[in-house]
Short mmCIF file of C-alpha atoms in Angstrom, two decimals:
data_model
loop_
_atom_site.label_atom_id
_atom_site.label_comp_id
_atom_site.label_asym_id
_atom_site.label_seq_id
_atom_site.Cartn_x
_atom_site.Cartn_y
_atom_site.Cartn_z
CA UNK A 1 -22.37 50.48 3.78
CA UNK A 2 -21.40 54.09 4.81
CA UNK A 3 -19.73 55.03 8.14
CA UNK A 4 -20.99 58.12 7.40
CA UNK A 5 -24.71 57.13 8.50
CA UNK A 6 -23.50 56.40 11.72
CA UNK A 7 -22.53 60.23 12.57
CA UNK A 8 -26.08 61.91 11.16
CA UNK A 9 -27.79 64.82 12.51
CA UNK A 10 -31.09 64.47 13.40
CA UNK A 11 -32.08 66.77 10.04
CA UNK A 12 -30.15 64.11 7.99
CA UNK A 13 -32.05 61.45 9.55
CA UNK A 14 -35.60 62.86 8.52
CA UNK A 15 -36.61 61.40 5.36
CA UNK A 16 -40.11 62.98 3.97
CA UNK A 17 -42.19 60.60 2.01
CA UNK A 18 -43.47 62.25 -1.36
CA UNK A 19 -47.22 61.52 -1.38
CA UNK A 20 -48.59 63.74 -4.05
CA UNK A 21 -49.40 62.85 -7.29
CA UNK A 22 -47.73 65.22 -9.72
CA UNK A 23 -44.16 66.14 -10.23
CA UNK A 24 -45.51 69.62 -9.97
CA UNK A 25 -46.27 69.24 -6.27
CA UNK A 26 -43.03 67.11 -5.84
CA UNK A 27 -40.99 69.68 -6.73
CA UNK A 28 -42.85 72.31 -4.97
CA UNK A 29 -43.12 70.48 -1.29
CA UNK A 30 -39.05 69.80 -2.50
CA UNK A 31 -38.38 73.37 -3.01
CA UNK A 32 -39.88 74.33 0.62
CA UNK A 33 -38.33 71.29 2.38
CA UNK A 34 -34.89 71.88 0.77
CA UNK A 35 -31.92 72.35 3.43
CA UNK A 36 -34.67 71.31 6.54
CA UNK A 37 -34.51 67.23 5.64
CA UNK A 38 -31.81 64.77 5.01
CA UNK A 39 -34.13 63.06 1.78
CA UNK A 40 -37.35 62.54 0.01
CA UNK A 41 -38.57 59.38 -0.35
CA UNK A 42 -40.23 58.80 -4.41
CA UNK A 43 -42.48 56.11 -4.17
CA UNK A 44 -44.00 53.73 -7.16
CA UNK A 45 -47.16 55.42 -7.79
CA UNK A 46 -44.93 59.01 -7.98
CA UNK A 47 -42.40 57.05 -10.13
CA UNK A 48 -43.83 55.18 -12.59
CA UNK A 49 -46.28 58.37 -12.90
CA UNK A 50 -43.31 61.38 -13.73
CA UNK A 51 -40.33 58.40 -14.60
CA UNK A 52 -36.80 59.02 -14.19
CA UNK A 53 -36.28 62.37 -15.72
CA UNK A 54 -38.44 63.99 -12.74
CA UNK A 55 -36.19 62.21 -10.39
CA UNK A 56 -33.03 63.78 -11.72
CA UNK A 57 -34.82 66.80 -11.63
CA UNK A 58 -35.70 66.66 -8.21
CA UNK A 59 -32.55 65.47 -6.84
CA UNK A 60 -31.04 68.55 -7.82
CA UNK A 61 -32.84 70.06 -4.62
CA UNK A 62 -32.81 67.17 -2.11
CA UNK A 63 -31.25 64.06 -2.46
CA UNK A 64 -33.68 61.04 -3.01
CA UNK A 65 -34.71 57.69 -1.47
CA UNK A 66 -35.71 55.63 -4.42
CA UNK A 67 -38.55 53.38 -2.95
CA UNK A 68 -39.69 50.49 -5.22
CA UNK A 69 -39.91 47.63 -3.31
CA UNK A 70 -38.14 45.34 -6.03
CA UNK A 71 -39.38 42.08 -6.39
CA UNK A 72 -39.39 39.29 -8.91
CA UNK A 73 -36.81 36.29 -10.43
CA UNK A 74 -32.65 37.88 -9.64
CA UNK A 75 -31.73 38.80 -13.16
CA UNK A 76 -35.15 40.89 -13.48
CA UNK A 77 -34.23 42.82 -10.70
CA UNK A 78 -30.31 42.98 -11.43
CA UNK A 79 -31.44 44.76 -14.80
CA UNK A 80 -33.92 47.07 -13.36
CA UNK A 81 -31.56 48.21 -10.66
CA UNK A 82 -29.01 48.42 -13.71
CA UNK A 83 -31.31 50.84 -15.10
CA UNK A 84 -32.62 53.25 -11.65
CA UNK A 85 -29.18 53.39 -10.76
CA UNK A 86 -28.30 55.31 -13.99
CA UNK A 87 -30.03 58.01 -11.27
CA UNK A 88 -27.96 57.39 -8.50
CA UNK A 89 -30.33 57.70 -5.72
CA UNK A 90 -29.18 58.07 -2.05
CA UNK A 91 -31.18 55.00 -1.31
CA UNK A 92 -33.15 52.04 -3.24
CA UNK A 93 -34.66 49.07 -2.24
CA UNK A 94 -35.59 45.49 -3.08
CA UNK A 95 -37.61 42.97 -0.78
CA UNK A 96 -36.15 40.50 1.32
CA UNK A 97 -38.64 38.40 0.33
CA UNK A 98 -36.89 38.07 -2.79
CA UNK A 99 -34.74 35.27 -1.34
CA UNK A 100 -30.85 35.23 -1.26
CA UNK A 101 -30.22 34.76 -4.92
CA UNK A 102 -32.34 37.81 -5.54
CA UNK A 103 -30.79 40.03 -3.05
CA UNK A 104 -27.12 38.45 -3.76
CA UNK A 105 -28.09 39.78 -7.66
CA UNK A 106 -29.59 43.70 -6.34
CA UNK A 107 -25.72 43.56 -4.27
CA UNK A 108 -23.82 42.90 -7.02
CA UNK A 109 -25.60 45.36 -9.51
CA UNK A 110 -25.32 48.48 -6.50
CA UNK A 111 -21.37 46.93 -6.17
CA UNK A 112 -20.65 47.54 -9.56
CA UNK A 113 -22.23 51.03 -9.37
CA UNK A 114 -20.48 52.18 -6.46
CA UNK A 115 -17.24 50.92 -7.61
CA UNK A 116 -17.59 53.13 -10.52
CA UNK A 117 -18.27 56.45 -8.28
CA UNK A 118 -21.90 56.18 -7.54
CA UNK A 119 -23.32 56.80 -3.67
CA UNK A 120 -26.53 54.53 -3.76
CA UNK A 121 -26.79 52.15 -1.09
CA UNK A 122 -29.12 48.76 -0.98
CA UNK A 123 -32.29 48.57 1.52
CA UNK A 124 -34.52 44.80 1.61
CA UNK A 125 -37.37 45.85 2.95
CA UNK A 126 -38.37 43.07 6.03
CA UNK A 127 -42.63 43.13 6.85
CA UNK A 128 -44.43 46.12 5.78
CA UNK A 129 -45.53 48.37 8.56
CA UNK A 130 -49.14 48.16 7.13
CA UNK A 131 -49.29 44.22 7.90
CA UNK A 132 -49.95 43.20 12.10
CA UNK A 133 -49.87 39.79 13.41
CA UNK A 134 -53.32 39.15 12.00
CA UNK A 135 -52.69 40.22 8.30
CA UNK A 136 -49.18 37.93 8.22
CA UNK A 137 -51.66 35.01 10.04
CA UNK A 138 -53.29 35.45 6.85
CA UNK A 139 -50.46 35.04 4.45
CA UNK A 140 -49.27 32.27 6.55
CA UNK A 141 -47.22 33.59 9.29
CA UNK A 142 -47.80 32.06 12.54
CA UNK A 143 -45.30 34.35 14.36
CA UNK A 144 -45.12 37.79 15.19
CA UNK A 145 -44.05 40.72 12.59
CA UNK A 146 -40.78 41.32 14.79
CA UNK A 147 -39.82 37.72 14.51
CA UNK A 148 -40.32 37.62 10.34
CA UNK A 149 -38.72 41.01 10.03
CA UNK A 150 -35.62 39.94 12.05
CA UNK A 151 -35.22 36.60 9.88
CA UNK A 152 -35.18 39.19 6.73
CA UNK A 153 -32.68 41.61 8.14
CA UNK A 154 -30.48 38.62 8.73
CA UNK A 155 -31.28 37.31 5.42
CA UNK A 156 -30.26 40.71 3.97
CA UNK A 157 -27.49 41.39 6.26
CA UNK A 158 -26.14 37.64 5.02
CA UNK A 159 -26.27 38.79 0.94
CA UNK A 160 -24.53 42.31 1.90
CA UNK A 161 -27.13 44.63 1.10
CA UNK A 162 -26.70 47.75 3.48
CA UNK A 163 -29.87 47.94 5.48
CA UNK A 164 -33.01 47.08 5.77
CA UNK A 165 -36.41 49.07 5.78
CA UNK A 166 -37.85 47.84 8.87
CA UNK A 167 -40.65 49.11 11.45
CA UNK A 168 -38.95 50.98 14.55
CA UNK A 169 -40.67 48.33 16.74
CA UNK A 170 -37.85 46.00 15.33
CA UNK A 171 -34.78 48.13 14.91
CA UNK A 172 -32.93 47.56 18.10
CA UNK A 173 -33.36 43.89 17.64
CA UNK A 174 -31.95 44.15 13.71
CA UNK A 175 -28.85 46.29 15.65
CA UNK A 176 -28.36 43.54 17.80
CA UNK A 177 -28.38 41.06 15.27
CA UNK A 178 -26.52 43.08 12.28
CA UNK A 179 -24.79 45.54 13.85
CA UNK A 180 -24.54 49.38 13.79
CA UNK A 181 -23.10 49.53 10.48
CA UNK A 182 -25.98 48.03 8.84
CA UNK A 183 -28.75 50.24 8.78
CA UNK A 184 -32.37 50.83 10.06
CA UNK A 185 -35.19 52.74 7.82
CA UNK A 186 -38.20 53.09 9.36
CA UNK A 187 -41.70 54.15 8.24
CA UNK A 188 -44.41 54.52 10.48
CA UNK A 189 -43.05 57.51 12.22
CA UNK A 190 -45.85 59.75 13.50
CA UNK A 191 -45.26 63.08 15.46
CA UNK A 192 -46.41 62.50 18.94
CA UNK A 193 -50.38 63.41 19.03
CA UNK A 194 -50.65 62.61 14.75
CA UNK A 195 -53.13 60.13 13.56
CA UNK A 196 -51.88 56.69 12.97
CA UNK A 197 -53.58 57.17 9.48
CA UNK A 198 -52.72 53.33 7.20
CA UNK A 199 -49.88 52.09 9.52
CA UNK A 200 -50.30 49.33 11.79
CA UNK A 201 -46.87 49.92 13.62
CA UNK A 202 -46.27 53.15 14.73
CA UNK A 203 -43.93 55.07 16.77
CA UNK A 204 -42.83 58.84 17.50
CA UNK A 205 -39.68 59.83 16.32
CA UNK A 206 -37.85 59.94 19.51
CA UNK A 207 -39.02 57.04 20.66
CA UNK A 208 -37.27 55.12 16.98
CA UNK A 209 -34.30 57.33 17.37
CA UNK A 210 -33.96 55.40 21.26
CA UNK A 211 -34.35 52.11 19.38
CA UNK A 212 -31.59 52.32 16.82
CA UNK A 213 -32.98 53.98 13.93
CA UNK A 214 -30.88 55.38 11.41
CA UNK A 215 -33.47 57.01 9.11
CA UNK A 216 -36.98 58.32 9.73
CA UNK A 217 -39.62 58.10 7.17
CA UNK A 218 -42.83 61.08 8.00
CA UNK A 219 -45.19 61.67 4.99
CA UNK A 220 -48.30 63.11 5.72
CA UNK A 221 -47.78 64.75 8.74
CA UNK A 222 -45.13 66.85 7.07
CA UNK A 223 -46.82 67.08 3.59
CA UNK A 224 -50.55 67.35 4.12
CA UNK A 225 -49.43 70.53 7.23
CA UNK A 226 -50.62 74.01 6.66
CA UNK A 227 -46.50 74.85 7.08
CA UNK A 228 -44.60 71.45 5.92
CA UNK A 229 -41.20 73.75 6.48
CA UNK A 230 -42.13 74.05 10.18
CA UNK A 231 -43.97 70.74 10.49
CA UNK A 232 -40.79 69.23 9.47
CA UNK A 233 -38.54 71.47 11.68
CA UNK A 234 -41.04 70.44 14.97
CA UNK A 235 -40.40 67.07 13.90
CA UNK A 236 -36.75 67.51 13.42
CA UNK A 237 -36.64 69.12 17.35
CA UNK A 238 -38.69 66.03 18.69
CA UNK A 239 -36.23 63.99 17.46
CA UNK A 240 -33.36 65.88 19.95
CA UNK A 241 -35.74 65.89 22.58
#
């Protein structure tokens, strides 16, 4: 975990998600967003489209949130963080869901990495911000998405990863629970009057700043605007409103 989280501007805390296609546009959007947001968040259809060499590429502008949602059996995902961290991303994640043994494996690999000079630190993503009480119903989840995401954070909190990805609606409960040190990502961020677009759980970035959040994730509203430079510095004076 990094004290240094804890003393962010609000720029810092803006994190644009990358949702373009090409590593032609990536770069682009980078190259007008550099020095106005703290990170840009590569996704797994971006990644596994461009691969790691567009990654180091693009970190060279802005620094980069590695989100691929690992998931399978603990060695699996020990090796593949073995092999993303050869990038050393600001950020990566696995999912909680993994169970302890898988996030106990993603801690030690990011361990061994820092202790040998790298910077990443370890998300577990808790309940997807797509997924509402009725879609987790579905999968089997008789409680509320708050309740399931807080079990996670604890889960991941327990195995000494250093954060969780988590909707805003549960971040000041995860601070309760975890602490300040361990810290809050949160998709779902829309500007205040933006369409709620494939989120479920939304909230305005003031609003997730008020309930502990230590990172803001905006994609489209930023990267679809006529101006995403300006979009993202309205968003980033919202956020010190």
């Amino acid at each position: 975990m990094s004290a240094s989280a804890l003393n962010l501007t609000p720029r810092e805390r803006l994190v644009v998600a990358l949702d373009v296609p090409t590593a032609k546009e990536a770069l682009a959007m980078a190259a007008r967003l550099s020095g106005r947001v703290g990170m840009l968040k590569v996704g797994l259809e971006l990644f596994c489209a461009e691969g790691p060499a567009f990654v180091r590429e693009l970190q060279q502008q802005v620094p980069v949130f590695l989100d691929l949602k690992l998931h399978d059996i603990p060695t699996t995902v020990r090796r593949a963080l073995e092999a993303v961290l050869k990038l050393d991303p600001r950020l990566v994640n696995v999912h909680a869901q993994g169970g302890p043994a898988m996030l106990e494996a993603a801690v030690e690999a990011v361990r061994v990495h820092r202790t040998a000079g790298g910077r990443t630190e370890l998300l577990a993503v808790t309940v997807l911000t797509s997924l509402d009480r009725e879609a987790l119903a579905a999968l089997g989840h008789a409680g509320p998405p708050e309740e399931l995401a807080l079990g996670y954070a604890r889960l991941a909190h327990q195995a000494g990863c250093g954060g969780v990805v988590c909707s805003a609606w549960e971040a000041a409960a995860i601070l309760e629970a975890c602490g300040e040190g361990f810290h809050r990502l949160t998709p779902g961020i829309r500007p205040s009057g933006a369409a709620t677009q494939d989120q479920a759980r939304v909230m305005t970035p003031a609003q997730a700043l008020r309930q502990g959040a230590t990172w803001l994730v905006v994609g489209r509203p930023i990267t679809h605007a006529e101006d995403p430079a300006a979009a993202a510095e309205a968003i980033v004076a919202e956020m010190q409103a």
